[in-house]
Short mmCIF file of C-alpha atoms and ligand atoms in Angstrom, two decimals:
data_model
loop_
_atom_site.label_atom_id
_atom_site.label_comp_id
_atom_site.label_asym_id
_atom_site.label_seq_id
_atom_site.Cartn_x
_atom_site.Cartn_y
_atom_site.Cartn_z
CA UNK A 259 114.56 31.84 7.83
CA UNK A 260 112.36 34.05 9.96
CA UNK A 261 109.15 32.76 11.46
CA UNK A 262 106.53 35.43 11.80
CA UNK A 263 104.78 35.35 15.14
CA UNK A 264 101.40 36.94 14.84
CA UNK A 265 100.68 39.46 17.56
CA UNK A 266 97.28 39.49 19.21
CA UNK A 267 96.41 42.80 17.55
CA UNK A 268 97.22 41.68 14.07
CA UNK A 269 94.23 41.03 11.86
CA UNK A 270 94.40 37.85 9.93
CA UNK A 271 93.53 38.71 6.36
CA UNK A 272 90.43 36.53 6.44
CA UNK A 273 89.06 38.49 9.42
CA UNK A 274 88.71 41.55 7.25
CA UNK A 275 86.72 41.13 4.08
CA UNK A 276 88.51 41.85 0.87
CA UNK A 277 87.66 44.17 -1.97
CA UNK A 278 89.00 41.67 -4.50
CA UNK A 279 86.86 38.57 -4.05
CA UNK A 280 84.91 39.51 -7.19
CA UNK A 281 87.85 38.62 -9.43
CA UNK A 282 86.67 35.94 -11.81
CA UNK A 283 88.24 32.55 -11.99
CA UNK A 284 90.40 33.23 -15.03
CA UNK A 285 91.79 36.38 -13.49
CA UNK A 286 92.26 34.53 -10.25
CA UNK A 287 94.30 31.83 -11.98
CA UNK A 288 96.50 34.46 -13.66
CA UNK A 289 96.88 36.12 -10.33
CA UNK A 290 97.73 32.86 -8.60
CA UNK A 291 100.35 32.13 -11.25
CA UNK A 292 101.85 35.58 -10.78
CA UNK A 293 101.76 35.11 -7.01
CA UNK A 294 103.62 31.84 -7.07
CA UNK A 295 106.18 33.30 -9.48
CA UNK A 296 106.81 36.04 -6.96
CA UNK A 297 107.09 33.58 -4.11
CA UNK A 298 109.56 31.41 -6.00
CA UNK A 299 111.76 34.40 -6.77
CA UNK A 300 111.57 35.41 -3.13
CA UNK A 301 109.90 38.72 -3.88
CA UNK A 302 106.99 38.30 -1.50
CA UNK A 303 107.57 40.36 1.58
CA UNK A 304 106.32 39.63 5.01
CA UNK A 305 108.17 36.67 6.47
CA UNK A 306 110.03 38.80 8.93
CA UNK A 307 109.35 41.48 11.45
CA UNK A 308 110.36 44.89 10.09
CA UNK A 309 110.64 48.31 11.55
CA UNK A 310 108.03 50.76 10.23
CA UNK A 311 110.89 53.07 9.42
CA UNK A 312 111.89 51.93 5.95
CA UNK A 313 115.46 51.44 4.89
CA UNK A 314 116.81 51.71 1.36
CA UNK A 315 118.95 48.91 -0.11
CA UNK A 316 122.05 50.87 0.91
CA UNK A 317 120.80 50.92 4.48
CA UNK A 318 119.79 54.57 4.78
CA UNK A 319 116.61 55.46 6.60
CA UNK A 320 113.99 56.63 4.07
CA UNK A 321 112.39 59.04 6.50
CA UNK A 322 115.59 60.98 7.01
CA UNK A 323 115.96 61.24 3.20
CA UNK A 324 112.68 63.06 2.77
CA UNK A 325 113.46 66.64 1.74
CA UNK A 326 110.32 67.90 3.49
CA UNK A 327 111.38 66.69 6.95
CA UNK A 328 111.80 70.31 8.11
CA UNK A 329 108.01 70.83 8.08
CA UNK A 330 107.32 68.18 10.71
CA UNK A 331 105.79 67.96 13.21
CA UNK A 332 103.18 70.59 12.32
CA UNK A 333 100.87 72.16 14.90
CA UNK A 334 97.67 70.31 15.65
CA UNK A 335 94.32 71.81 14.68
CA UNK A 336 92.28 71.04 17.80
CA UNK A 337 88.93 71.37 15.98
CA UNK A 338 89.21 67.76 14.85
CA UNK A 339 88.59 65.53 17.85
CA UNK A 340 88.50 61.77 18.15
CA UNK A 341 86.14 59.60 20.15
CA UNK A 342 88.74 56.84 20.40
CA UNK A 343 92.42 56.17 20.89
CA UNK A 344 94.88 56.72 18.06
CA UNK A 345 95.94 53.58 16.24
CA UNK A 346 99.42 52.27 16.81
CA UNK A 347 101.79 53.94 14.35
CA UNK A 348 103.48 50.73 13.38
CA UNK A 349 100.16 49.09 12.55
CA UNK A 350 98.91 52.04 10.50
CA UNK A 351 102.12 52.05 8.48
CA UNK A 352 102.42 48.30 7.92
CA UNK A 353 98.80 47.22 7.32
CA UNK A 354 97.92 48.97 4.09
CA UNK A 355 95.80 48.93 0.98
CA UNK A 356 97.86 50.06 -2.01
CA UNK A 357 97.00 47.78 -4.92
CA UNK A 358 99.74 49.31 -7.07
CA UNK A 359 102.08 47.20 -4.94
CA UNK A 360 99.89 44.11 -4.64
CA UNK A 361 96.60 43.08 -3.10
CA UNK A 362 97.93 41.90 0.26
CA UNK A 363 98.03 44.20 3.27
CA UNK A 364 101.73 43.70 3.71
CA UNK A 365 103.06 45.83 0.83
CA UNK A 366 105.04 48.38 2.84
CA UNK A 367 108.39 46.98 1.79
CA UNK A 368 107.49 46.79 -1.90
CA UNK A 369 106.22 50.38 -1.75
CA UNK A 370 109.72 51.59 -0.86
CA UNK A 371 110.56 51.29 -4.59
CA UNK A 372 108.38 54.33 -5.38
CA UNK A 373 110.50 57.40 -6.25
CA UNK A 374 108.88 60.42 -4.56
CA UNK A 375 111.23 63.12 -5.93
CA UNK A 376 110.98 64.78 -8.34
CA UNK A 377 107.18 64.67 -8.01
CA UNK A 378 105.04 66.90 -10.20
CA UNK A 379 101.34 67.52 -9.64
CA UNK A 380 99.24 68.61 -12.61
CA UNK A 381 96.05 70.66 -12.28
CA UNK A 382 94.14 70.75 -15.55
CA UNK A 383 90.78 70.41 -17.28
CA UNK A 384 88.14 73.09 -16.69
CA UNK A 385 90.37 75.69 -15.05
CA UNK A 386 91.33 79.29 -15.61
CA UNK A 387 94.99 78.51 -15.02
CA UNK A 388 96.27 74.98 -15.78
CA UNK A 389 99.45 74.41 -13.84
CA UNK A 390 102.09 71.89 -12.88
CA UNK A 391 103.89 72.23 -9.61
CA UNK A 392 106.49 70.21 -7.79
CA UNK A 393 105.65 68.83 -4.38
CA UNK A 394 108.32 70.92 -2.64
CA UNK A 395 107.03 74.07 -4.31
CA UNK A 396 103.53 73.15 -3.16
CA UNK A 397 104.73 72.50 0.40
CA UNK A 398 106.33 75.94 0.50
CA UNK A 399 102.99 77.55 -0.50
CA UNK A 400 100.69 75.96 2.11
CA UNK A 401 100.51 75.90 5.90
CA UNK A 402 100.62 72.38 7.20
CA UNK A 403 98.53 71.34 10.18
CA UNK A 404 97.86 68.10 12.01
CA UNK A 405 94.37 66.61 12.23
CA UNK A 406 93.17 63.53 14.07
CA UNK A 407 90.75 61.65 11.82
CA UNK A 408 88.96 58.32 11.83
CA UNK A 409 89.43 56.12 8.75
CA UNK A 410 86.94 53.41 7.75
CA UNK A 411 87.86 50.94 5.03
CA UNK A 412 84.97 49.42 3.08
CA UNK A 413 86.45 46.04 4.11
CA UNK A 414 85.31 46.85 7.70
CA UNK A 415 88.62 47.57 9.40
CA UNK A 416 89.30 51.04 10.74
CA UNK A 417 91.94 53.22 12.30
CA UNK A 418 92.33 56.64 13.88
CA UNK A 419 95.45 58.56 12.85
CA UNK A 420 97.11 61.98 13.01
CA UNK A 421 97.46 63.21 9.42
CA UNK A 422 99.54 66.24 8.52
CA UNK A 423 98.48 68.27 5.50
CA UNK A 424 96.23 71.08 4.33
CA UNK A 425 92.65 71.48 3.07
CA UNK A 426 92.14 70.16 -0.47
CA UNK A 427 90.44 73.41 -1.55
CA UNK A 428 93.69 75.33 -0.97
CA UNK A 429 95.34 73.40 -3.79
CA UNK A 430 92.33 73.45 -6.08
CA UNK A 431 91.94 77.22 -5.78
CA UNK A 432 95.46 77.67 -7.17
CA UNK A 433 94.14 76.54 -10.56
CA UNK A 434 91.01 78.73 -10.44
CA UNK A 435 88.40 76.17 -11.53
CA UNK A 436 85.73 77.39 -13.97
CA UNK A 437 82.23 77.70 -12.54
CA UNK A 438 81.12 75.05 -15.06
CA UNK A 439 83.40 72.42 -13.42
CA UNK A 440 81.35 70.07 -11.24
CA UNK A 441 83.84 67.38 -10.25
CA UNK A 442 87.50 66.93 -9.53
CA UNK A 443 89.09 63.73 -10.71
CA UNK A 444 92.25 62.47 -8.99
CA UNK A 445 94.81 60.19 -10.54
CA UNK A 446 97.64 58.14 -9.02
CA UNK A 447 100.98 57.48 -10.77
CA UNK A 448 101.21 54.73 -13.38
CA UNK A 449 104.64 53.05 -13.11
CA UNK A 450 104.29 49.33 -13.84
CA UNK A 451 108.06 48.86 -13.93
CA UNK A 452 108.28 50.00 -10.33
CA UNK A 453 104.91 49.19 -8.80
CA UNK A 454 104.56 45.43 -9.15
CA UNK A 455 100.79 45.47 -8.73
CA UNK A 456 100.45 47.59 -11.87
CA UNK A 457 101.74 44.68 -13.91
CA UNK A 458 98.37 43.08 -13.18
CA UNK A 459 96.69 44.13 -16.39
CA UNK A 460 93.16 43.13 -15.35
CA UNK A 461 93.02 46.23 -13.13
CA UNK A 462 92.11 49.53 -14.83
CA UNK A 463 95.30 51.48 -13.95
CA UNK A 464 95.93 54.20 -13.05
CA UNK A 465 93.91 54.46 -9.82
CA UNK A 466 91.21 57.10 -10.29
CA UNK A 467 88.86 58.70 -7.80
CA UNK A 468 86.59 61.70 -7.85
CA UNK A 469 84.66 64.15 -5.69
CA UNK A 470 82.11 66.83 -6.45
CA UNK A 471 83.48 70.37 -6.19
CA UNK A 472 81.26 70.86 -3.10
CA UNK A 473 82.74 67.78 -1.42
CA UNK A 474 86.26 68.80 -2.36
CA UNK A 475 85.61 72.26 -0.87
CA UNK A 476 84.33 70.89 2.45
CA UNK A 477 86.57 71.63 5.45
CA UNK A 478 87.12 67.94 6.14
CA UNK A 479 88.54 67.14 2.67
CA UNK A 480 92.25 67.08 3.36
CA UNK A 481 95.41 66.49 1.38
CA UNK A 482 97.83 64.65 3.61
CA UNK A 483 101.58 64.91 3.19
CA UNK A 484 102.48 63.30 6.51
CA UNK A 485 101.28 61.07 9.32
CA UNK A 486 102.31 60.73 13.01
CA UNK A 487 104.19 64.01 12.80
CA UNK A 488 106.51 62.85 9.99
CA UNK A 489 106.57 62.94 6.19
CA UNK A 490 104.22 60.40 4.66
CA UNK A 491 105.68 56.90 4.35
CA UNK A 492 105.48 55.65 0.78
CA UNK A 493 103.09 52.84 1.70
CA UNK A 494 100.58 55.38 3.03
CA UNK A 495 100.58 57.37 -0.22
CA UNK A 496 103.61 59.70 -0.27
CA UNK A 497 104.06 62.42 -1.17
CA UNK A 498 100.40 63.54 -1.44
CA UNK A 499 97.22 61.60 -0.67
CA UNK A 500 93.61 62.48 -0.25
CA UNK A 501 91.79 61.99 3.06
CA UNK A 502 87.95 62.12 3.11
CA UNK A 503 87.14 60.62 6.51
CA UNK A 504 83.35 60.47 6.02
CA UNK A 505 83.77 58.17 3.02
CA UNK A 506 85.03 54.64 2.68
CA UNK A 507 88.81 54.51 2.52
CA UNK A 508 89.03 53.65 -1.18
CA UNK A 509 88.10 57.25 -2.00
CA UNK A 510 91.33 58.47 -0.38
CA UNK A 511 93.58 58.32 -3.42
CA UNK A 512 97.27 57.80 -2.70
CA UNK A 513 100.35 59.29 -4.38
CA UNK A 514 98.37 61.71 -6.56
CA UNK A 515 99.90 63.10 -9.76
CA UNK A 516 96.92 64.84 -11.36
CA UNK A 517 93.77 66.75 -10.45
CA UNK A 518 91.44 67.29 -13.40
CA UNK A 519 88.37 69.52 -13.24
CA UNK A 520 85.46 68.24 -15.27
CA UNK A 521 81.70 68.43 -15.72
CA UNK A 522 81.43 64.65 -16.08
CA UNK A 523 81.26 62.39 -13.04
CA UNK A 524 84.54 60.44 -12.91
CA UNK A 525 84.34 56.65 -12.93
CA UNK A 526 86.62 55.46 -10.18
CA UNK A 527 89.00 52.50 -10.19
CA UNK A 528 86.77 50.34 -7.99
CA UNK A 529 83.58 51.46 -9.68
CA UNK A 530 85.01 50.40 -13.03
CA UNK A 531 85.98 47.00 -11.60
CA UNK A 532 82.69 46.31 -9.83
CA UNK A 533 80.18 49.13 -10.02
CA UNK A 534 77.47 47.15 -8.25
CA UNK A 535 79.62 47.08 -5.09
CA UNK A 536 81.60 50.34 -5.23
CA UNK A 537 79.84 53.53 -6.27
CA UNK A 538 80.81 57.16 -6.73
CA UNK A 539 79.56 58.50 -3.38
CA UNK A 540 80.78 55.77 -1.01
CA UNK A 541 79.69 57.55 2.17
CA UNK A 542 79.98 55.44 5.33
CA UNK A 543 76.62 54.15 6.57
CA UNK A 544 76.27 51.28 9.05
CA UNK A 545 72.74 50.56 7.82
CA UNK A 546 73.65 49.96 4.20
CA UNK A 547 75.47 46.65 3.86
CA UNK A 548 78.07 45.97 1.21
CA UNK A 549 76.82 43.41 -1.31
CA UNK A 550 78.85 40.72 0.49
CA UNK A 551 79.09 41.83 4.15
CA UNK A 552 77.53 44.00 6.84
CA UNK A 553 78.85 47.52 7.44
CA UNK A 554 77.22 47.77 10.89
CA UNK A 555 80.48 47.40 12.81
CA UNK A 556 84.21 47.61 12.25
CA UNK A 557 87.47 46.15 13.54
CA UNK A 558 89.83 48.90 14.72
CA UNK A 559 93.47 48.04 14.01
CA UNK A 560 95.06 46.77 17.19
CA UNK A 561 91.84 46.05 19.04
CA UNK A 562 90.27 42.68 19.64
CA UNK A 563 86.67 43.91 19.87
CA UNK A 564 84.62 45.32 17.02
CA UNK A 565 82.94 48.71 17.50
CA UNK A 566 79.75 50.07 15.92
CA UNK A 567 80.20 52.03 12.69
CA UNK A 568 78.78 55.57 12.66
CA UNK A 569 76.79 57.33 9.93
CA UNK A 570 79.25 59.30 7.75
CA UNK A 571 81.89 57.69 9.98
CA UNK A 572 80.91 60.13 12.74
CA UNK A 573 81.12 63.26 10.54
CA UNK A 574 77.41 63.74 9.75
CA UNK A 575 77.34 67.23 11.27
CA UNK A 576 80.05 68.39 8.89
CA UNK A 577 78.90 66.70 5.67
CA UNK A 578 75.23 65.60 5.72
CA UNK A 579 74.15 68.84 4.00
CA UNK A 580 76.25 67.96 0.95
CA UNK A 581 73.74 65.25 0.06
CA UNK A 582 70.51 67.24 0.10
CA UNK A 583 68.77 66.83 -3.23
CA UNK A 584 70.56 63.63 -4.24
CA UNK A 585 68.87 61.35 -1.66
CA UNK A 586 67.72 59.00 -4.41
CA UNK A 587 71.24 58.11 -5.51
CA UNK A 588 73.33 55.27 -4.11
CA UNK A 589 74.98 57.53 -1.56
CA UNK A 590 76.29 54.78 0.71
CA UNK A 591 78.04 52.28 -1.56
N1 LIG B 1779 96.34 54.70 -5.37
C1 LIG B 1779 95.70 54.02 -4.42
N2 LIG B 1779 95.07 54.67 -3.44
C2 LIG B 1779 94.42 53.99 -2.47
C3 LIG B 1779 94.32 52.57 -2.50
C4 LIG B 1779 95.00 51.91 -3.56
O1 LIG B 1779 94.98 50.66 -3.66
N3 LIG B 1779 95.69 52.65 -4.49
N4 LIG B 1779 93.60 51.90 -1.54
C5 LIG B 1779 92.56 52.68 -0.84
C6 LIG B 1779 91.98 51.96 0.29
S1 LIG B 1779 90.92 50.70 -0.07
C7 LIG B 1779 92.21 52.35 1.58
S2 LIG B 1779 91.39 51.65 2.87
C8 LIG B 1779 93.24 53.36 1.89
C9 LIG B 1779 94.26 52.75 2.82
O2 LIG B 1779 95.15 53.73 3.29
P1 LIG B 1779 96.32 53.31 4.29
O3 LIG B 1779 97.04 52.14 3.69
O4 LIG B 1779 97.18 54.52 4.41
O5 LIG B 1779 95.64 52.93 5.56
O6 LIG B 1779 93.91 53.85 0.72
C10 LIG B 1779 93.08 54.03 -0.40
N5 LIG B 1779 93.82 54.68 -1.46
MO1 LIG B 1780 89.73 50.33 1.84
#
């Protein structure tokens, strides 16, 4: 029996607000029943201290198994500067949101079940050239770079991390989108036999998110394949995850399998669950509170003091122009 000793930097779950409080009582009871079933079969992780470097059941290190290890570390693009210290690597890779593996933050062990090879990515919809390509093929076609970005979860915790990846538009251009396409819709895997959270049928799986073509073409919109100079850990969205640092973290779709070009605004996972609280645009704004909490400040992982939240999470100069002409929409939820 291991007793977990909480470090000073660890956030207790109740100190960060949760996206899931909306769940109605019936769903909650189902969830509670599922939760206690998992506890009684010993499947709930988190009673012991674990290394961030994951190990497979046979004891091999997952990171050394990643066939893309040769690309890391990639050179840093110095254009992307931080106003704060980087978050601790262990925290950023063990305090996660990845509902496919459960709604607690401590899903990193369960996420190790995700098979990340072979991994095909489909580009379809309103394109000149629909295509499917494997992640290793994709990696051989792009130049990886490292960028230091802030990340702000709608729950009001934040981090600052070094992502490795490439601009989203580099991938999208491979499919030659039609000029009539206005949005790109992103989809995560759907593997309920592997991802225990996807057995929860009250969620609208698979996880869906969307951006306008203009947002997706912005320099900041990044597809990350790694973090901290290494291939992406599964819990952070291996092998390919979106990073849009001016938006709340739920926009940054993990473990993407499909990009679909469309002229209809995609309805995202969280929007479908609770559209009054989670909208399409979801740009960070300290002055627009969430329906159930303030967004004025945030709790950086590993820090005891909260810090003020910045408009567009500090990226206004890069992205504010994207929202000219749509000022009347709910841009900040
Ligand atoms: N597929 C998928 N992507 C997801 C989520 C998720 O539950 N499933 N959670 C989102 C939320 S709310 C946040 S804050 C970030 C968390 O990324 P991290 O765990 O790497 O910090 O992932 C986002 N992407
Ligand atoms: Mo989030």
